Amino acid sequence: MQDRMSSTERMGAVLMGQKPDRVPVNPFILGFAAKICNLPLGDLYTDPKKCFRTQLLCAEMYGYDATPMYAYASYGAWEFGGEIGMPYEEGQSAPYVIKHPVETPEDVDKLEVPDPKTAGSIPVSMGVGKLCYEHGMPVVFQSGEVLSPAAMIAEPSRLLSWMIRKPEVVHKLNKKIAEYFVAVAEYFTSTFGADKCMSFAGGPVESNKLINANQFAEFVYPYMKEIHSKVLGMGVPIILEHPCSDQNKNLPYYQKLREELGWKGKYIWVFGPETPLERQIEIFGKHDVLMGNVDPPSFQFKDFDEIVALCKDNIERGIKNPSGYILGVGCELPPLAPPINVYAIMKAAREYGSYK
Amino acid sequence: MVIRELFCYPKHLCNALVYVILRRIKKWFLEKSDILKGLADATIAGDTEKAVEWAKKALEAGIDAYEAIMDGCSVGMNVVSEKYEKGEMYVPEILCSAEAMYAALEVLRPHLKTATMGVPKKVVLGVVRGDIHDIGKNLVKLMFDAAGFKVIDLGKDVPNEKFVEAAVKEGADLVGLSALMTTSMVNMPIVINELKKKSNKAVTMVGGGTLSPELAENYGADGYAKDAAEAVKVAKALLTGGK
């Protein structure tokens, strides 16, 4: 099928509850773009111009509909005074923590909420945001769930053990992170206007591979609700929410979040491949957009035809969502995926994703 | 039976002595099983203080340190492992169980007698180069420790050649490779190939969030475990059944 809409028109249609020419595609590409453009991966996370241009070129080359953004999973440690390493070595895929700023409960007491204008990666993120704004694209800032950044600040095992041994310390830390995220949202929305911004939230430590639903309720939910409520209150229209990995047991809390916030704003949900689209439609289908969740490692290890088949299956299930569907990947697309497999997503979208 | 009668009748005396000895033995076994259960329960509950307390009691009661570890701590960790598999325990609780178990091991290890232990199987363990995600590897280490393996933990972001060097130097029976990222897991087949060239003794196992049994096979690994609970079972099967 020949595309009849531009990417902006297509994404716009989905977000306004209309039917586009075909399902839009957001393959959740970051590191892969650097690889395809022959850019050292570390540059993607340190140089806003290269970060923006690389992602833009990759999207143009394949014809997918995502716009550039800046985010990474180890977010938090650098911003709160720790040390971060950039992925310049073989085998690395994203920034990684070298030194966690918190080692003891006393460190949490001493920890100051950083200045959202200068903290860690913020200048790079703001730089990418400015370029997006100049090109009429949404400005994405990273905010949202507190437990993943808390784990990066205090070291994951230490934080998880404190959840049982010293819960009050974890709450103290989470409170500071929540305060910081709200400050970041204020900085971005006051710079660009809330209607031009999109908040990106989510993280892997909230996954039920690590914590149970009760722990999610105690250590994640109240802060998530507070941040989302304030971000939406500022007038940010869209939250791109990525409950990473298996979060099936947390689903009732994501539902509760939307209900308690009165289904305000528009959410784009990007669950891991463990969460069936049918279940997502049941919960969020009346209000929110779902982004497809094709299994990420498959892009690296399966062949073209298998990827087309996986995407076709995802389209057939996701397109039934009454509030819109974007064909996507359940987490970042592997940077080492064979380039032809990204074309497989586009082929599937064009062949099987048209709206009648 | 009165004391006087005992002294009067040698047969009665003999019976009484047997009775006393049997009671003592019964008491010792009861005490022993209570202590071992206490150790297991403290491990499951992640109660470090209790675990240390029971470990000391075990030594005071003359229980062999190796027996206390295997029939106390290890039994507790088996329960933890089962609960983890069933989704009844999660990583925060397991980390506390680990703290309790290692605290008990601190008390018991100096009293281990090599004769009762036999020679433990050696496992070289690490997260491959480029990857710093070590929660999974640490859980696997915990389960191996609890099962009586000798673990040489190389840590995270381990250069490929370090795995091979350690396996050869230690005479490892098994090398376990962990990775979470799709960019780092490509180092696994490199390590496995090198190991096969340099150490024909060690079997290899891989695991981690993005691995699958098919991929493990493609990489030439001898075994794959989907999580820490499964890792020990797979390792034992590999080491008893050979490659």
mmCIF file of C-alpha atoms in Angstrom, chain B:
data_model
loop_
_atom_site.group_PDB
_atom_site.id
_atom_site.type_symbol
_atom_site.label_atom_id
_atom_site.label_comp_id
_atom_site.label_asym_id
_atom_site.label_seq_id
_atom_site.Cartn_x
_atom_site.Cartn_y
_atom_site.Cartn_z
ATOM 1 C CA MET B 1 10.682 -47.831 89.527
ATOM 2 C CA VAL B 2 12.575 -46.599 92.558
ATOM 3 C CA ILE B 3 16.294 -45.936 92.852
ATOM 4 C CA ARG B 4 16.736 -48.679 95.452
ATOM 5 C CA GLU B 5 15.314 -51.262 93.083
ATOM 6 C CA LEU B 6 17.643 -50.189 90.358
ATOM 7 C CA PHE B 7 20.658 -50.892 92.517
ATOM 8 C CA CYS B 8 19.180 -54.150 93.673
ATOM 9 C CA TYR B 9 18.489 -55.581 90.280
ATOM 10 C CA PRO B 10 21.182 -55.343 87.636
ATOM 11 C CA LYS B 11 18.645 -56.060 84.854
ATOM 12 C CA HIS B 12 16.629 -53.018 85.878
ATOM 13 C CA LEU B 13 19.755 -50.935 86.039
ATOM 14 C CA CYS B 14 20.662 -51.903 82.538
ATOM 15 C CA ASN B 15 17.165 -51.011 81.287
ATOM 16 C CA ALA B 16 17.320 -47.671 83.009
ATOM 17 C CA LEU B 17 20.638 -46.839 81.456
ATOM 18 C CA VAL B 18 19.360 -47.724 78.006
ATOM 19 C CA TYR B 19 16.295 -45.600 78.735
ATOM 20 C CA VAL B 20 18.418 -42.628 79.760
ATOM 21 C CA ILE B 21 20.696 -42.964 76.736
ATOM 22 C CA LEU B 22 17.745 -43.286 74.367
ATOM 23 C CA ARG B 23 16.130 -40.223 75.890
ATOM 24 C CA ARG B 24 19.392 -38.321 75.507
ATOM 25 C CA ILE B 25 19.674 -39.392 71.853
ATOM 26 C CA LYS B 26 16.030 -38.564 71.235
ATOM 27 C CA LYS B 27 16.524 -35.182 72.897
ATOM 28 C CA TRP B 28 19.661 -34.563 70.805
ATOM 29 C CA PHE B 29 17.865 -35.459 67.594
ATOM 30 C CA LEU B 30 14.916 -33.318 68.538
ATOM 31 C CA GLU B 31 17.244 -30.489 69.419
ATOM 32 C CA LYS B 32 19.128 -31.053 66.186
ATOM 33 C CA SER B 33 16.022 -31.050 64.037
ATOM 34 C CA ASP B 34 14.749 -27.963 65.888
ATOM 35 C CA ILE B 35 18.023 -26.178 65.234
ATOM 36 C CA LEU B 36 18.112 -27.132 61.565
ATOM 37 C CA LYS B 37 14.496 -26.060 61.175
ATOM 38 C CA GLY B 38 15.306 -22.820 62.973
ATOM 39 C CA LEU B 39 18.137 -22.176 60.534
ATOM 40 C CA ALA B 40 15.920 -22.918 57.552
ATOM 41 C CA ASP B 41 13.070 -20.761 58.864
ATOM 42 C CA ALA B 42 15.382 -17.840 59.646
ATOM 43 C CA THR B 43 16.774 -18.070 56.107
ATOM 44 C CA ILE B 44 13.299 -18.101 54.571
ATOM 45 C CA ALA B 45 12.182 -15.167 56.728
ATOM 46 C CA GLY B 46 15.353 -13.229 55.961
ATOM 47 C CA ASP B 47 15.934 -12.857 59.693
ATOM 48 C CA THR B 48 19.677 -12.275 59.960
ATOM 49 C CA GLU B 49 19.856 -12.150 63.764
ATOM 50 C CA LYS B 50 17.942 -15.404 64.172
ATOM 51 C CA ALA B 51 20.028 -17.072 61.464
ATOM 52 C CA VAL B 52 23.231 -16.205 63.340
ATOM 53 C CA GLU B 53 21.667 -17.331 66.612
ATOM 54 C CA TRP B 54 20.665 -20.732 65.188
ATOM 55 C CA ALA B 55 24.061 -21.159 63.526
ATOM 56 C CA LYS B 56 25.771 -20.660 66.910
ATOM 57 C CA LYS B 57 23.326 -23.057 68.569
ATOM 58 C CA ALA B 58 24.131 -25.636 65.905
ATOM 59 C CA LEU B 59 27.816 -25.471 66.726
ATOM 60 C CA GLU B 60 27.155 -25.562 70.485
ATOM 61 C CA ALA B 61 24.993 -28.652 70.029
ATOM 62 C CA GLY B 62 27.838 -30.349 68.195
ATOM 63 C CA ILE B 63 26.098 -30.403 64.818
ATOM 64 C CA ASP B 64 28.565 -30.706 61.973
ATOM 65 C CA ALA B 65 28.904 -27.312 60.223
ATOM 66 C CA TYR B 66 28.439 -28.836 56.768
ATOM 67 C CA GLU B 67 25.257 -30.572 57.913
ATOM 68 C CA ALA B 68 23.978 -27.291 59.383
ATOM 69 C CA ILE B 69 24.584 -25.557 56.063
ATOM 70 C CA MET B 70 23.104 -28.273 53.859
ATOM 71 C CA ASP B 71 20.186 -29.366 56.078
ATOM 72 C CA GLY B 72 19.481 -25.928 57.521
ATOM 73 C CA CYS B 73 20.400 -22.950 55.340
ATOM 74 C CA SER B 74 20.244 -24.829 52.075
ATOM 75 C CA VAL B 75 16.842 -26.341 52.864
ATOM 76 C CA GLY B 76 15.630 -22.814 53.622
ATOM 77 C CA MET B 77 16.980 -21.510 50.325
ATOM 78 C CA ASN B 78 15.269 -24.378 48.488
ATOM 79 C CA VAL B 79 11.965 -23.182 49.922
ATOM 80 C CA VAL B 80 12.843 -19.609 48.888
ATOM 81 C CA SER B 81 13.650 -20.867 45.408
ATOM 82 C CA GLU B 82 10.328 -22.733 45.143
ATOM 83 C CA LYS B 83 8.401 -19.707 46.374
ATOM 84 C CA TYR B 84 10.219 -17.523 43.827
ATOM 85 C CA GLU B 85 9.280 -19.936 41.047
ATOM 86 C CA LYS B 86 5.641 -19.857 42.144
ATOM 87 C CA GLY B 87 5.596 -16.053 42.349
ATOM 88 C CA GLU B 88 5.154 -16.147 46.128
ATOM 89 C CA MET B 89 8.474 -14.432 46.859
ATOM 90 C CA TYR B 90 10.130 -11.582 44.951
ATOM 91 C CA VAL B 91 13.610 -10.171 44.752
ATOM 92 C CA PRO B 92 13.447 -7.865 47.828
ATOM 93 C CA GLU B 93 12.531 -10.827 50.067
ATOM 94 C CA ILE B 94 15.105 -13.079 48.401
ATOM 95 C CA LEU B 95 17.834 -10.520 48.999
ATOM 96 C CA CYS B 96 16.934 -10.519 52.695
ATOM 97 C CA SER B 97 17.000 -14.340 52.728
ATOM 98 C CA ALA B 98 20.424 -14.124 51.123
ATOM 99 C CA GLU B 99 21.652 -11.745 53.837
ATOM 100 C CA ALA B 100 20.410 -14.130 56.520
ATOM 101 C CA MET B 101 21.965 -17.165 54.850
ATOM 102 C CA TYR B 102 25.338 -15.497 54.328
ATOM 103 C CA ALA B 103 25.336 -14.313 57.975
ATOM 104 C CA ALA B 104 24.800 -17.924 59.114
ATOM 105 C CA LEU B 105 27.513 -19.114 56.711
ATOM 106 C CA GLU B 106 29.963 -16.639 58.262
ATOM 107 C CA VAL B 107 29.473 -18.405 61.581
ATOM 108 C CA LEU B 108 29.527 -21.944 60.200
ATOM 109 C CA ARG B 109 32.216 -21.828 57.501
ATOM 110 C CA PRO B 110 35.278 -21.631 59.814
ATOM 111 C CA HIS B 111 34.123 -24.955 61.310
ATOM 112 C CA LEU B 112 33.801 -26.868 58.062
ATOM 113 C CA LYS B 113 35.749 -30.117 57.891
ATOM 114 C CA THR B 114 36.854 -31.027 54.388
ATOM 115 C CA ALA B 115 36.395 -34.723 55.156
ATOM 116 C CA THR B 116 32.638 -34.420 55.608
ATOM 117 C CA MET B 117 32.176 -32.039 52.697
ATOM 118 C CA GLY B 118 33.729 -33.952 49.872
ATOM 119 C CA VAL B 119 35.088 -31.895 47.021
ATOM 120 C CA PRO B 120 32.593 -29.242 45.972
ATOM 121 C CA LYS B 121 31.939 -28.598 42.306
ATOM 122 C CA LYS B 122 33.485 -25.349 41.123
ATOM 123 C CA VAL B 123 31.430 -22.771 39.272
ATOM 124 C CA VAL B 124 32.836 -19.692 37.541
ATOM 125 C CA LEU B 125 30.119 -17.083 37.269
ATOM 126 C CA GLY B 126 29.864 -13.609 35.746
ATOM 127 C CA VAL B 127 27.967 -11.047 33.684
ATOM 128 C CA VAL B 128 29.465 -10.729 30.209
ATOM 129 C CA ARG B 129 31.349 -7.755 28.840
ATOM 130 C CA GLY B 130 29.395 -4.549 28.328
ATOM 131 C CA ASP B 131 26.683 -5.500 30.802
ATOM 132 C CA ILE B 132 26.374 -4.224 34.341
ATOM 133 C CA HIS B 133 23.036 -5.822 35.258
ATOM 134 C CA ASP B 134 23.976 -8.259 37.991
ATOM 135 C CA ILE B 135 20.861 -8.893 40.085
ATOM 136 C CA GLY B 136 20.136 -12.136 38.212
ATOM 137 C CA LYS B 137 23.734 -13.308 38.442
ATOM 138 C CA ASN B 138 23.797 -12.564 42.179
ATOM 139 C CA LEU B 139 20.646 -14.622 42.695
ATOM 140 C CA VAL B 140 22.197 -17.503 40.770
ATOM 141 C CA LYS B 141 25.333 -17.223 42.918
ATOM 142 C CA LEU B 142 23.161 -17.346 46.020
ATOM 143 C CA MET B 143 21.410 -20.522 44.880
ATOM 144 C CA PHE B 144 24.745 -22.164 43.975
ATOM 145 C CA ASP B 145 26.244 -21.181 47.344
ATOM 146 C CA ALA B 146 23.208 -22.604 49.108
ATOM 147 C CA ALA B 147 23.492 -25.840 47.154
ATOM 148 C CA GLY B 148 27.105 -26.342 48.271
ATOM 149 C CA PHE B 149 28.940 -25.364 45.081
ATOM 150 C CA LYS B 150 32.168 -23.394 45.301
ATOM 151 C CA VAL B 151 31.456 -20.216 43.359
ATOM 152 C CA ILE B 152 34.123 -18.019 41.796
ATOM 153 C CA ASP B 153 32.210 -14.829 41.117
ATOM 154 C CA LEU B 154 33.882 -12.675 38.461
ATOM 155 C CA GLY B 155 31.318 -9.887 38.866
ATOM 156 C CA LYS B 156 29.849 -7.813 36.042
ATOM 157 C CA ASP B 157 31.139 -6.400 32.745
ATOM 158 C CA VAL B 158 33.660 -9.262 32.647
ATOM 159 C CA PRO B 159 36.082 -9.338 29.680
ATOM 160 C CA ASN B 160 35.695 -12.494 27.588
ATOM 161 C CA GLU B 161 39.224 -13.715 28.237
ATOM 162 C CA LYS B 162 38.745 -13.455 32.007
ATOM 163 C CA PHE B 163 36.105 -16.195 31.949
ATOM 164 C CA VAL B 164 38.467 -18.513 30.113
ATOM 165 C CA GLU B 165 41.435 -17.686 32.348
ATOM 166 C CA ALA B 166 39.408 -18.261 35.513
ATOM 167 C CA ALA B 167 37.906 -21.511 34.232
ATOM 168 C CA VAL B 168 41.320 -22.921 33.363
ATOM 169 C CA LYS B 169 43.052 -21.648 36.504
ATOM 170 C CA GLU B 170 40.345 -22.887 38.876
ATOM 171 C CA GLY B 171 39.669 -26.117 37.019
ATOM 172 C CA ALA B 172 36.011 -25.105 36.885
ATOM 173 C CA ASP B 173 33.344 -27.758 36.451
ATOM 174 C CA LEU B 174 30.861 -25.220 35.151
ATOM 175 C CA VAL B 175 30.982 -21.716 33.707
ATOM 176 C CA GLY B 176 27.817 -19.629 34.003
ATOM 177 C CA LEU B 177 27.365 -16.569 31.785
ATOM 178 C CA SER B 178 24.699 -13.960 32.396
ATOM 179 C CA ALA B 179 23.474 -11.066 30.219
ATOM 180 C CA LEU B 180 20.462 -8.801 30.134
ATOM 181 C CA MET B 181 21.232 -6.678 27.088
ATOM 182 C CA THR B 182 20.974 -7.800 23.486
ATOM 183 C CA THR B 183 24.200 -5.909 22.767
ATOM 184 C CA SER B 184 26.210 -7.784 25.386
ATOM 185 C CA MET B 185 24.832 -11.294 24.966
ATOM 186 C CA VAL B 186 26.660 -11.603 21.656
ATOM 187 C CA ASN B 187 29.800 -12.083 23.763
ATOM 188 C CA MET B 188 28.443 -15.394 25.051
ATOM 189 C CA PRO B 189 29.260 -17.534 21.977
ATOM 190 C CA ILE B 190 32.746 -15.994 21.865
ATOM 191 C CA VAL B 191 33.413 -17.039 25.461
ATOM 192 C CA ILE B 192 31.860 -20.480 24.938
ATOM 193 C CA ASN B 193 33.980 -21.155 21.841
ATOM 194 C CA GLU B 194 37.156 -20.091 23.616
ATOM 195 C CA LEU B 195 36.271 -22.228 26.626
ATOM 196 C CA LYS B 196 35.760 -25.251 24.445
ATOM 197 C CA LYS B 197 39.195 -24.746 22.959
ATOM 198 C CA LYS B 198 41.001 -24.193 26.254
ATOM 199 C CA SER B 199 39.042 -26.108 28.900
ATOM 200 C CA ASN B 200 37.392 -29.336 27.837
ATOM 201 C CA LYS B 201 36.261 -30.019 31.374
ATOM 202 C CA ALA B 202 33.841 -27.191 32.083
ATOM 203 C CA VAL B 203 30.237 -27.310 30.952
ATOM 204 C CA THR B 204 28.655 -23.971 30.087
ATOM 205 C CA MET B 205 25.364 -22.448 31.086
ATOM 206 C CA VAL B 206 23.749 -19.184 30.014
ATOM 207 C CA GLY B 207 20.880 -17.145 31.383
ATOM 208 C CA GLY B 208 19.400 -13.669 31.518
ATOM 209 C CA GLY B 209 16.321 -11.684 30.593
ATOM 210 C CA THR B 210 16.644 -11.772 26.823
ATOM 211 C CA LEU B 211 18.019 -15.321 26.449
ATOM 212 C CA SER B 212 15.948 -18.277 25.318
ATOM 213 C CA PRO B 213 16.610 -22.033 25.105
ATOM 214 C CA GLU B 214 16.935 -21.752 21.308
ATOM 215 C CA LEU B 215 19.452 -18.946 21.570
ATOM 216 C CA ALA B 216 21.416 -20.840 24.214
ATOM 217 C CA GLU B 217 21.637 -23.760 21.821
ATOM 218 C CA ASN B 218 22.690 -21.475 18.964
ATOM 219 C CA TYR B 219 25.401 -20.056 21.172
ATOM 220 C CA GLY B 220 26.716 -23.558 21.838
ATOM 221 C CA ALA B 221 25.906 -23.517 25.565
ATOM 222 C CA ASP B 222 25.410 -26.861 27.288
ATOM 223 C CA GLY B 223 22.571 -25.553 29.398
ATOM 224 C CA TYR B 224 20.077 -22.730 29.839
ATOM 225 C CA ALA B 225 18.147 -21.667 32.918
ATOM 226 C CA LYS B 226 15.257 -19.236 32.799
ATOM 227 C CA ASP B 227 15.910 -18.025 36.334
ATOM 228 C CA ALA B 228 18.011 -18.520 39.451
ATOM 229 C CA ALA B 229 15.678 -21.163 40.845
ATOM 230 C CA GLU B 230 16.162 -23.318 37.768
ATOM 231 C CA ALA B 231 19.898 -22.731 37.493
ATOM 232 C CA VAL B 232 20.948 -25.188 40.208
ATOM 233 C CA LYS B 233 18.685 -27.941 38.870
ATOM 234 C CA VAL B 234 20.112 -27.522 35.365
ATOM 235 C CA ALA B 235 23.666 -27.383 36.721
ATOM 236 C CA LYS B 236 23.215 -30.569 38.738
ATOM 237 C CA ALA B 237 21.716 -32.347 35.740
ATOM 238 C CA LEU B 238 24.587 -31.206 33.520
ATOM 239 C CA LEU B 239 27.244 -32.220 36.020
ATOM 240 C CA THR B 240 25.811 -35.642 36.700
ATOM 241 C CA GLY B 241 24.891 -36.374 33.106
ATOM 242 C CA GLY B 242 27.996 -34.826 31.551
ATOM 243 C CA LYS B 243 27.876 -32.706 28.440
#
